Coordinates of C-alpha atoms and ligand atoms in Angstrom, one line a residue:
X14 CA 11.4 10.4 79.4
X15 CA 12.7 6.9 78.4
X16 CA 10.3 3.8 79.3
X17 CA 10.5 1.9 82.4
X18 CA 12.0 -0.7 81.8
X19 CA 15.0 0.9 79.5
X20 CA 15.7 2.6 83.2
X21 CA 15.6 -0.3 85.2
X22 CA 17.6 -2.5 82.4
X23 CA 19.4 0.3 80.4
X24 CA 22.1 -2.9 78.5
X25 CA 19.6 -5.5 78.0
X26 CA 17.0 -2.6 75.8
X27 CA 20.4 -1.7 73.9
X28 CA 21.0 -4.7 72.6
X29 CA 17.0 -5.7 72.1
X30 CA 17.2 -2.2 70.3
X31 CA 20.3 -3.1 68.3
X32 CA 18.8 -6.4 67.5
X33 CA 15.1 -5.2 65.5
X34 CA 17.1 -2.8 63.8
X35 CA 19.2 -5.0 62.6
X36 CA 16.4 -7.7 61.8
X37 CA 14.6 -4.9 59.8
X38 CA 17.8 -3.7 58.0
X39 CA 18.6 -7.2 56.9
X40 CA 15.8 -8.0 54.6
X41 CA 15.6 -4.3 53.3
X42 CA 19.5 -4.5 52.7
X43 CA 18.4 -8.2 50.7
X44 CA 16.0 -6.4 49.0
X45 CA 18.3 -4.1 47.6
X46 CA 21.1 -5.9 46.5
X47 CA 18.5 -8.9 45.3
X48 CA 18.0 -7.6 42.2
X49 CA 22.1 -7.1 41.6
X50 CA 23.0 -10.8 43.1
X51 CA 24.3 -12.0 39.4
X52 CA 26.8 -8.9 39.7
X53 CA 27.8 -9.4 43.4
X54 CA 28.2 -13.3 42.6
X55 CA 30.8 -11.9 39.9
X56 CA 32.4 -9.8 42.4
X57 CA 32.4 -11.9 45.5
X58 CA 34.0 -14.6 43.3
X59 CA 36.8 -12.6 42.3
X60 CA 37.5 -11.6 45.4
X61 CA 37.1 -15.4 46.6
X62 CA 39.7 -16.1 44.1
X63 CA 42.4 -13.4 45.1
X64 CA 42.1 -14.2 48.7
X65 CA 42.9 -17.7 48.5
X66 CA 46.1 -16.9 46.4
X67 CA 46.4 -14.3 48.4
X68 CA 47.8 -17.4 50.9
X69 CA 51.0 -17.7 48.1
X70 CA 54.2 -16.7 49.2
X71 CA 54.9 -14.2 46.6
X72 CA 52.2 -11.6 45.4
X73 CA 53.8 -11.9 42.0
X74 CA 53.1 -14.9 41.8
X75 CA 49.8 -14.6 42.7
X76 CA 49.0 -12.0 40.8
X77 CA 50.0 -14.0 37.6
X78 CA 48.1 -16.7 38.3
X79 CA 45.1 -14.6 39.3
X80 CA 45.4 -12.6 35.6
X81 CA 45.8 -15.9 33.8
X82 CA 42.9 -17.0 35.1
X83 CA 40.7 -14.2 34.0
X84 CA 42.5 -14.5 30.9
X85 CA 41.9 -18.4 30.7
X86 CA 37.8 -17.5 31.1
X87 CA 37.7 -14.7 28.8
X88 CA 39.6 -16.3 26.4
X89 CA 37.0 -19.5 26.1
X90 CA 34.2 -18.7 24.3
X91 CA 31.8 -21.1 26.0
X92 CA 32.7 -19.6 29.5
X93 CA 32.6 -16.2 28.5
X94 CA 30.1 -16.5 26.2
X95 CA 27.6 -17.8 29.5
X96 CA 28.9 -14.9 32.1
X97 CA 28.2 -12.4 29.8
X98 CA 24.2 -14.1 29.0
X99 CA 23.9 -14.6 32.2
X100 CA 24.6 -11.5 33.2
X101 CA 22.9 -9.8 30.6
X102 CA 19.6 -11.8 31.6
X103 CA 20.0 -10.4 35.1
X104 CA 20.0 -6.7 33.8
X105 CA 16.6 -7.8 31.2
X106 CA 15.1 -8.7 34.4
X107 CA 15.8 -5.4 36.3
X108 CA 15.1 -3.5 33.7
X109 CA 11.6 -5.4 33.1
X110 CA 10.9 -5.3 37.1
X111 CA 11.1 -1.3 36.6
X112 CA 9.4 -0.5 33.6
X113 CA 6.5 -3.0 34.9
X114 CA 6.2 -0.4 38.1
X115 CA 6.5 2.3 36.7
X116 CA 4.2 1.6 34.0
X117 CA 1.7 0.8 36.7
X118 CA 1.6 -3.5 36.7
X119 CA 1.1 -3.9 40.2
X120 CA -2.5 -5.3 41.5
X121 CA -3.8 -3.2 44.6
X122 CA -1.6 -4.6 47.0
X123 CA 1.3 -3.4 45.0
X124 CA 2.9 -6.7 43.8
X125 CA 4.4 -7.0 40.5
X126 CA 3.5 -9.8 38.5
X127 CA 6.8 -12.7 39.4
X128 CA 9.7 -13.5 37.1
X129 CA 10.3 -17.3 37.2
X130 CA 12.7 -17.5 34.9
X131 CA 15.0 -15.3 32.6
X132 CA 17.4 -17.6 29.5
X133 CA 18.9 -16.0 26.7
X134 CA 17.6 -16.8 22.9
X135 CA 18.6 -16.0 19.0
X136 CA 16.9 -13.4 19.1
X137 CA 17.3 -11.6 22.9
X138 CA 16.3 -12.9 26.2
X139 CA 12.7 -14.8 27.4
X140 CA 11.4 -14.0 30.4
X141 CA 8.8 -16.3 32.1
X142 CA 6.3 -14.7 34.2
X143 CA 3.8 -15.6 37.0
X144 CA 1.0 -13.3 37.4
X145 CA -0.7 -12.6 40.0
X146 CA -5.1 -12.1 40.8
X147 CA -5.7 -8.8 39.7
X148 CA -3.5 -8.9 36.5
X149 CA -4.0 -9.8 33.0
X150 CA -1.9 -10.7 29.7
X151 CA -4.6 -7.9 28.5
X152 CA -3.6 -5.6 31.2
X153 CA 0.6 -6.0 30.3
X154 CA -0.2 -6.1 26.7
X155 CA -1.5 -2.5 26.7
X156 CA 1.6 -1.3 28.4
X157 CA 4.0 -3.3 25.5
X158 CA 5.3 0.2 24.3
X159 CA 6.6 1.5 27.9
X160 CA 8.1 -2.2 28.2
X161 CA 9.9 -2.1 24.8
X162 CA 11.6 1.0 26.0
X163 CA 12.3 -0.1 29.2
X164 CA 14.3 -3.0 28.1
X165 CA 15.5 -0.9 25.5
X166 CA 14.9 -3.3 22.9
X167 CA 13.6 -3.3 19.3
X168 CA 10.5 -5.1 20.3
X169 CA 8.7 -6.9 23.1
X170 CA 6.2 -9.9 22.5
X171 CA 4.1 -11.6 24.5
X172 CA 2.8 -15.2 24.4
X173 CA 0.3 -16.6 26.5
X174 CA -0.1 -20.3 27.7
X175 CA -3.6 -20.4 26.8
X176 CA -3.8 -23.8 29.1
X177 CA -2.8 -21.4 31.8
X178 CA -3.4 -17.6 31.7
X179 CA -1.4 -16.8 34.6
X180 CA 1.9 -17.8 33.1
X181 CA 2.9 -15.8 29.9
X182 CA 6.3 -15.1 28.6
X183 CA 8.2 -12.2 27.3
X184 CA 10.0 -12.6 24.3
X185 CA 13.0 -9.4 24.1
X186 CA 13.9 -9.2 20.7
X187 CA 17.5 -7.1 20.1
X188 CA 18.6 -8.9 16.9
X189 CA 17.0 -10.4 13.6
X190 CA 19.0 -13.5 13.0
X191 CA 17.2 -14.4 10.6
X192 CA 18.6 -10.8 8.3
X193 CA 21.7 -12.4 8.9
X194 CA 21.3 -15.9 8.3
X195 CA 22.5 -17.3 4.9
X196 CA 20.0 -19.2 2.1
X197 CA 18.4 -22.2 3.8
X198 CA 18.5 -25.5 1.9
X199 CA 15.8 -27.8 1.3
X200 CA 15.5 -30.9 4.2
X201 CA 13.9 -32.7 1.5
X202 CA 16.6 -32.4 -1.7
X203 CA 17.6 -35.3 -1.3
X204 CA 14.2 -37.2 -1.1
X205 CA 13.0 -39.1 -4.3
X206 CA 9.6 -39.5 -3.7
X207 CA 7.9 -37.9 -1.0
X208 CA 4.0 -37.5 0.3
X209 CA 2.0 -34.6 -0.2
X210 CA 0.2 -35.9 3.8
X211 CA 4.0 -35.4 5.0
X212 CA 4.4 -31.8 6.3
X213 CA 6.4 -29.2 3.7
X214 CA 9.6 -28.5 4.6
X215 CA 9.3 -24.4 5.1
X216 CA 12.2 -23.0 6.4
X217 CA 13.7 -22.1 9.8
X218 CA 12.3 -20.4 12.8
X219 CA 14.2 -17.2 14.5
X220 CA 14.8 -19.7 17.2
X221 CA 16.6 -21.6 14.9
X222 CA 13.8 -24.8 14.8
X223 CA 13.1 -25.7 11.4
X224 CA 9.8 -25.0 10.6
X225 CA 7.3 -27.8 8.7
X226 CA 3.5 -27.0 7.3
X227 CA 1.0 -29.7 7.0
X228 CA -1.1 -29.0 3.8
X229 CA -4.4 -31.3 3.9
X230 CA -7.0 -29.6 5.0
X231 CA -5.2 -26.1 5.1
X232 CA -5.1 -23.0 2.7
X233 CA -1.8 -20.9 2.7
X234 CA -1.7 -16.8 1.8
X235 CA 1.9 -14.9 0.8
X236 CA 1.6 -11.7 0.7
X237 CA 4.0 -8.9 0.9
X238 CA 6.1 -6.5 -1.0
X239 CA 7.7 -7.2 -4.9
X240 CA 10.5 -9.4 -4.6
X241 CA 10.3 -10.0 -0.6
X242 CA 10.0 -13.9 -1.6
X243 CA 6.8 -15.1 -2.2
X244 CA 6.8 -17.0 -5.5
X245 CA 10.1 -18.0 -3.4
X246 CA 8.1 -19.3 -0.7
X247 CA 5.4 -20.7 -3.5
X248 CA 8.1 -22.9 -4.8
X249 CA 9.2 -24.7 -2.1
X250 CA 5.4 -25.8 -1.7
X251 CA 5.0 -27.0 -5.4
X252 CA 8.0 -28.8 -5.6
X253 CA 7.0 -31.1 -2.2
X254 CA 4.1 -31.4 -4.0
X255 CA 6.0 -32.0 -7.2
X256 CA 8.0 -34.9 -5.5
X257 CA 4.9 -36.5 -4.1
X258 CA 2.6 -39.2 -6.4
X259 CA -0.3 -38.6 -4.2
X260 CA -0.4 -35.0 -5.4
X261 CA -1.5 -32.8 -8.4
X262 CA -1.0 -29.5 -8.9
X263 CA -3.2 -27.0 -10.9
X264 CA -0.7 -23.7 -11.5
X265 CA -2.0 -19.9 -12.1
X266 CA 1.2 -17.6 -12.7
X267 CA 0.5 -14.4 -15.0
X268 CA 4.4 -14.2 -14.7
X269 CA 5.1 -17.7 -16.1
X270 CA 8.9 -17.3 -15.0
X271 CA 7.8 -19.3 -11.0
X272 CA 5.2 -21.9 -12.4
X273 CA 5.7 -22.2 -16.1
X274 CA 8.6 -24.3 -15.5
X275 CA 6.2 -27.2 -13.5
X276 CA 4.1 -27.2 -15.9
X277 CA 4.5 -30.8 -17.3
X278 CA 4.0 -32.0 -13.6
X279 CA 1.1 -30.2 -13.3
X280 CA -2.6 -31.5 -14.8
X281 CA -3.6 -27.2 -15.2
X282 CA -1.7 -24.2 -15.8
X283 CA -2.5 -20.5 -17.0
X284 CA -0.7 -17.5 -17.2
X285 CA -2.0 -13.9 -18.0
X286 CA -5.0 -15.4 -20.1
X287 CA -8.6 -14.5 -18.4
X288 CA -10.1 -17.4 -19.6
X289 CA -7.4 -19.9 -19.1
X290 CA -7.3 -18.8 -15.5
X291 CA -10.9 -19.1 -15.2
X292 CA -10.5 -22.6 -16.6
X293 CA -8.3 -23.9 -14.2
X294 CA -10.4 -22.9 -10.8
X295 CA -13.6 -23.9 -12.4
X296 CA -11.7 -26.8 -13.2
X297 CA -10.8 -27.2 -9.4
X298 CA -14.2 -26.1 -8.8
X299 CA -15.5 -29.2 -10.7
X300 CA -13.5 -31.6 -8.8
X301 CA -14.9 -30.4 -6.1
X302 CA -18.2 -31.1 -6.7
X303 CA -17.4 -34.8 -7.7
X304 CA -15.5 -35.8 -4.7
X305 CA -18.3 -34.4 -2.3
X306 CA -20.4 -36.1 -4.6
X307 CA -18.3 -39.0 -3.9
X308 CA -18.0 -38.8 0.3
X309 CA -21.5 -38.7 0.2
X310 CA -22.2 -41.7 -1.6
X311 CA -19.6 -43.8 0.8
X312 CA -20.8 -45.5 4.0
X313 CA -20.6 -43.5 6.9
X314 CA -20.3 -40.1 4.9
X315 CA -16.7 -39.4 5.7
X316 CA -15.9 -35.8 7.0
X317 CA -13.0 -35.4 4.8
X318 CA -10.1 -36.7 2.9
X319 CA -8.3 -38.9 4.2
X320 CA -4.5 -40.7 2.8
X321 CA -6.7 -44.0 3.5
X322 CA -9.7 -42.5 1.2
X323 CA -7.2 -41.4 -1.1
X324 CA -5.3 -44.2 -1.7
X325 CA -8.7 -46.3 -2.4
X326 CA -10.6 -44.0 -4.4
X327 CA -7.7 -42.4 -6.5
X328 CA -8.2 -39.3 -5.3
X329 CA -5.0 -37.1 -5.1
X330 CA -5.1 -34.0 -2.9
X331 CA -5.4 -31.1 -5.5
X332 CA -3.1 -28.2 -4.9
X333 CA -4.2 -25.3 -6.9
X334 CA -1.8 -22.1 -7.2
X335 CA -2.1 -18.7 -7.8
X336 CA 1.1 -16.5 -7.8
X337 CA -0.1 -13.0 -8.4
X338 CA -3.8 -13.5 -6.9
X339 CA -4.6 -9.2 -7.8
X340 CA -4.0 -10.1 -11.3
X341 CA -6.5 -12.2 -12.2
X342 CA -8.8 -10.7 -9.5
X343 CA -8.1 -7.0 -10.5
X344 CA -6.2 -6.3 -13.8
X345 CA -6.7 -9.1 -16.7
X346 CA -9.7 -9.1 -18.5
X347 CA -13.6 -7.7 -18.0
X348 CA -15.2 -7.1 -14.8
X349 CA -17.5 -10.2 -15.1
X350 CA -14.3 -12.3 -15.6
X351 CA -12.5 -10.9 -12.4
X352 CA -15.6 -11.3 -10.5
X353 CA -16.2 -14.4 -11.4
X354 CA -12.4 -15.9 -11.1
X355 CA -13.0 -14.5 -7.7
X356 CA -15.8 -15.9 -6.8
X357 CA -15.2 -19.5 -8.1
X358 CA -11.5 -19.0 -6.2
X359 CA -13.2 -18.0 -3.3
X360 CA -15.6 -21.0 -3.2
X361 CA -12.8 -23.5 -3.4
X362 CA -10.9 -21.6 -0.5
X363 CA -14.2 -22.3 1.0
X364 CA -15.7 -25.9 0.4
X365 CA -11.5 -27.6 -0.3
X366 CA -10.8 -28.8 2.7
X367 CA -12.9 -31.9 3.1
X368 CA -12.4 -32.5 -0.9
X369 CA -8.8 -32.3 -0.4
X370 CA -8.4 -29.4 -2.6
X371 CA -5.6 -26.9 -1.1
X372 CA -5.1 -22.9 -2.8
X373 CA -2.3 -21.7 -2.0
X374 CA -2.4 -18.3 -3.3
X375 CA 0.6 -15.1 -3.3
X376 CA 0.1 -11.4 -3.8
X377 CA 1.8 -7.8 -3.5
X378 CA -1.2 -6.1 -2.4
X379 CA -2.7 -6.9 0.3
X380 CA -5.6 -4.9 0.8
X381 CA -8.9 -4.9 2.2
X382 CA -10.5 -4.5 -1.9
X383 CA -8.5 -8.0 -2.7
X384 CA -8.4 -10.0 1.1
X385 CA -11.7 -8.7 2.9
X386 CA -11.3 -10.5 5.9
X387 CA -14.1 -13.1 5.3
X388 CA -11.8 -14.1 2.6
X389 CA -8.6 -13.9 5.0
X390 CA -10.3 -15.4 7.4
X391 CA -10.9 -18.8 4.9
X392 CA -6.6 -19.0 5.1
X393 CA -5.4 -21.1 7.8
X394 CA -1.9 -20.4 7.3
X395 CA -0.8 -17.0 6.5
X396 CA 2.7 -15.8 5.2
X397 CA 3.7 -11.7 5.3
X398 CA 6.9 -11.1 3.8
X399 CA 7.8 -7.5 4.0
X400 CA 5.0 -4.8 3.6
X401 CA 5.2 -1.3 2.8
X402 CA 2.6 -0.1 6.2
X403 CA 1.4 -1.8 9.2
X404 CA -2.0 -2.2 7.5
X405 CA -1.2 -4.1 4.9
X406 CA 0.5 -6.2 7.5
X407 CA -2.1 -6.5 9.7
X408 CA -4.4 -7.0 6.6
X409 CA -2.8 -10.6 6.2
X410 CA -2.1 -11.5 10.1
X411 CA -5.2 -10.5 11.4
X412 CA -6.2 -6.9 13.1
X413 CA -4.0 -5.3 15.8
X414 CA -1.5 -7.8 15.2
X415 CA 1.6 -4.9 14.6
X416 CA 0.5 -3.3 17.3
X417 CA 1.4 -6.3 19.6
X418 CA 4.6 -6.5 17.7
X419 CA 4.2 -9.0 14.9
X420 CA 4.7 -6.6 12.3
X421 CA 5.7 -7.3 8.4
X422 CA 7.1 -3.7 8.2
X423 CA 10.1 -4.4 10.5
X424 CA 11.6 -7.2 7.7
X425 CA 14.7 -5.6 6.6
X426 CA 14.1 -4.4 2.9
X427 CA 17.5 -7.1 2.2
X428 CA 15.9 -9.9 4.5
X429 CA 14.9 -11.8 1.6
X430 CA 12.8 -14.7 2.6
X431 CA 11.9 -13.3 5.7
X432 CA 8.6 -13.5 7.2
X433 CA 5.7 -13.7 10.2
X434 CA 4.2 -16.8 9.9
X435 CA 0.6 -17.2 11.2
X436 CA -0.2 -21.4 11.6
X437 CA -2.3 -23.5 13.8
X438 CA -4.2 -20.3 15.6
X439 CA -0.9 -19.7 17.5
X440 CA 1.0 -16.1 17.6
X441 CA 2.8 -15.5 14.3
X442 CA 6.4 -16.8 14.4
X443 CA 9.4 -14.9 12.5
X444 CA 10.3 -17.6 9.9
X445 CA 13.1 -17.3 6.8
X446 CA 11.8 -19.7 4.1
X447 CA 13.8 -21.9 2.1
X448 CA 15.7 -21.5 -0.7
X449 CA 15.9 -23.8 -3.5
X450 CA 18.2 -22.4 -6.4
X451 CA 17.1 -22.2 -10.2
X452 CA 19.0 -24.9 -11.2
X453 CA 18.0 -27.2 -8.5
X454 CA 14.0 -25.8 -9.6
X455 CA 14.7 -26.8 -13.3
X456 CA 16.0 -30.2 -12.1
X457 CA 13.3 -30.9 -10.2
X458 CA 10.6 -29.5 -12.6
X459 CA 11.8 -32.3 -15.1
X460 CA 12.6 -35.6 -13.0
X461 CA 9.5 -35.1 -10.9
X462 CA 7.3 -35.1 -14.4
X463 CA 7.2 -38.8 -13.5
X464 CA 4.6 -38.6 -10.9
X465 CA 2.3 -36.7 -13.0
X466 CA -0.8 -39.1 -12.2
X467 CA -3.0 -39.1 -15.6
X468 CA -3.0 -37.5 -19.0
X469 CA -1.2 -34.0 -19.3
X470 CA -4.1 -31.5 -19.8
X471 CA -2.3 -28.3 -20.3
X472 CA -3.0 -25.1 -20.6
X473 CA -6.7 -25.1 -19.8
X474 CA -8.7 -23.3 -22.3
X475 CA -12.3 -22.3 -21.8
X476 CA -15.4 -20.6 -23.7
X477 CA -15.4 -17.0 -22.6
X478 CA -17.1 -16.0 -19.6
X479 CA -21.4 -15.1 -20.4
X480 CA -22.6 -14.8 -17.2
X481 CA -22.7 -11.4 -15.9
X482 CA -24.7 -12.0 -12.7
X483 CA -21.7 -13.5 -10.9
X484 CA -20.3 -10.9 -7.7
X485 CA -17.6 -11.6 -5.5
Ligands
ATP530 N1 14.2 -17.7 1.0 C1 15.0 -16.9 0.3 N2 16.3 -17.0 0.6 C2 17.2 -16.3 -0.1 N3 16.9 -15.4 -1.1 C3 15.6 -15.3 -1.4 C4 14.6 -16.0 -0.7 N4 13.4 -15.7 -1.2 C5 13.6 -14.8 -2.2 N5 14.9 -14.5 -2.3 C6 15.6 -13.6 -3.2 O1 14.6 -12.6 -3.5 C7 14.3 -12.6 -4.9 C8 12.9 -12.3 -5.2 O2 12.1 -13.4 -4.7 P1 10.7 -13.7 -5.3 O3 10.7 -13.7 -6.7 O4 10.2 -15.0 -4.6 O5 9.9 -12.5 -4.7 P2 8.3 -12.1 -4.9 O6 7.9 -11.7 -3.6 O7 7.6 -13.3 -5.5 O8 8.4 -10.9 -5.9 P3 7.3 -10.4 -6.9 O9 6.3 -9.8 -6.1 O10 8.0 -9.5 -7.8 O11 6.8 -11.6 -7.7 C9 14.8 -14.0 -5.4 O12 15.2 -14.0 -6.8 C10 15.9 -14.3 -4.5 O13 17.1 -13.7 -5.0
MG531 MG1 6.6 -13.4 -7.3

């Protein structure tokens, strides 16, 4: 029986009727095409364009100028180039939007967490999001491997704004442009004389930002695979250092080929020798001593080193390195000289940073037996180049860090140079290091001997190690 009043005004109901359907169809027919708008943009415009040369007199006409003009934007990089990102950011966004639903994102009254913005990078697409109460990085992070997929991507990262934990952004990586991207030169080739209190010159981010390391205060691990670019990595350290007055350098290499050459510049170096390896950190070790021996004394007890303090005491920022850490720790010589090359190693890692002694140390196995994590721990900058198992990889970034994608075993085996680079407490960041050619190397190793500050002490030899008490 219809209602009263439909019988007694049967047109006005209609078009009341007509008019909440249509109110209700509107926004659900919105919310629909919403997520397609960059598409329907595409196709609205090109049907935009062929009506108004539809006007022409001839449709020959019109249809040459409409194909030229599609040829004119395909053909120009830039233009095309930004249709097809931008369009290929709208379908990251879709396809996040449904893999966060059906992975089960929403908070209880069903709301996914809000996409602010989606821009293409190097490496994929970054996607900004705004979450809302109820939601969590924590709670997104434990769904990364149904996101990955979803996007169908080779990885998905995320990065919190620690200043604010509702924001966070998605990082889709589809391509390593680092595998691709040639040998990086040196910023600072060209540089005579530079400081060791300047950041180092590292290399080049995925997102194509070069990347610079400050060094005081700090103490760099590389670890990773044989040949993935360590000693690589190592070098372009020592020669900053080499090129800077205000720095010395105390080298360990059981290979020789990396160091040996620096060794004039340097006021220590050993090679496979035990005892000339314990020499050279006891040596460090020494120096130590003195210069807290020496902050003490001053007026106000400084907290560290600074370029001022330097500068009027004479006191260089040491920069002690050991390529090949396992060998000295694990293979040359007795127990009681591994441990206690170890140990004195370990208490310079410690205690350097308000002497202004730096280790910068390089192995091929990292392990939990070699880098227990109270030693990683002491690093503050941590460098894994390509490793053979998520482990090992995580043994040098830190736990559960390839599980939340930063992972050393996706380097290509030919990315030389390649790495995750842990600095400053922030996420790792996908680096490519360097490269400074041999001959440039055995330029440098001779024309920076100059800055050598005081007599040349090398190689440090020692009286064999007595003390068997000494435990890592
Ligand atoms: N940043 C880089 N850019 C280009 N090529 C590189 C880079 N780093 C390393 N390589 C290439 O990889 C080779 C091996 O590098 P490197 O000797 O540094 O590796 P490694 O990790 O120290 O190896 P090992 O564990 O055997 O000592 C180099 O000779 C060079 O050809
Ligand atoms: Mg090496």
């Amino acid at each position: 029986m219809p209602h009263p009043f439909v019988r007694a005004f049967p047109r006005a109901s209609t078009w009341i009727l007509v008019t909440l359907a249509t109110a209700r169809l509107i926004p659900a027919l919105i919310r629909l095409l919403w997520p397609w708008r960059r598409e329907l943009t595409v196709v609205i415009g090109l049907l935009a364009l062929w009506h108004l040369l539809d006007a022409l007199p001839w449709t020959w006409l019109a249809l040459s100028l409409y194909l030229a003009l599609l040829a004119g934007i395909a053909a120009w990089t830039p233009a095309r180039r930004w249709l097809l990102w931008w369009l290929r950011c709208g379908r990251t966004r879709r396809a996040l939007i449904a893999g966060l639903a059906q992975s089960r994102s929403a908070n209880l009254d069903g709301q996914l967490p809000r996409i602010t913005s989606t821009r293409p990078t190097p490496v994929g697409e970054r996607i900004t999001l705004r979450l809302r109460p109820g939601q969590s990085y924590e709670l997104l992070d434990a769904r990364i491997d149904q996101l990955r997929a979803a996007v169908h991507a080779a990885d998905v990262r995320l990065n919190l704004d620690r200043t604010r934990t509702n924001r966070l952004t998605v990082d889709v990586v589809r391509r390593d442009p680092l595998a691709a991207t040639g040998p990086i030169p040196w910023a600072d080739d060209d540089a005579d004389v530079l400081s060791i209190w300047q950041p180092v010159h590292f290399g080049v981010s995925e997102l194509g930002v070069p990347v610079r390391l400050s060094l005081p205060e700090r103490a760099v691990l590389l670890a990773g695979n044989r040949g993935a670019g360590k000693s690589s990595g190592m070098t372009v350290f020592v020669a900053h250092a080499a090129k800077s007055p205000d720095a010395e350098l105390l080298l360990i290499d059981a290979n020789r080929v990396q160091l040996a050459p620096w060794a004039a510049r340097a006021r220590a170096f050993a090679a496979h020798d035990p005892d000339d390896a314990v020499g050279v950190v006891e040596l460090a070790r020494a120096e130590l001593d003195r210069r807290l021996d020496l902050l003490v004394s001053l007026p106000g007890i400084p907290l560290g080193l600074t370029p001022e303090l330097g500068a009027a005491h004479h006191l260089p920022l040491w920069l002690l390195f050991v390529d090949e850490l396992a060998y000295h720790c694990s293979v040359a010589g007795t127990k009681t000289q591994q441990n206690h090359f170890y140990a004195t190693l370990r208490d310079v890692v410690a205690r350097g940073r308000a002497a202004g002694i730096v280790v910068i140390a390089a192995t091929q196995r990292p392990t939990h037996d070699l880098i227990p994590t109270s030693l990683r721990d002491l690093f503050d900058i941590r460098i894994a180049y390509r490793t053979m198992t998520r482990a090992s990889s995580d043994v040098i970034l830190g736990d559960d860090m390839a599980n939340r994608g930063y992972n050393a075993t996706d380097i290509d085996l030919a990315a030389r140079g390649v790495n995750w680079l842990l600095a400053e407490n922030r996420d790792p960041i996908r680096t490519k290091t360097v490269w400074i050619p041999a001959e440039s190397r055995a330029d440098l190793a001779v024309t920076t001997v100059r800055h050598r500050p005081g007599p040349s002490a090398i190689p440090v030899t020692r009286r064999p190690i007595d003390d068997p008490e000494v435990t890592p």
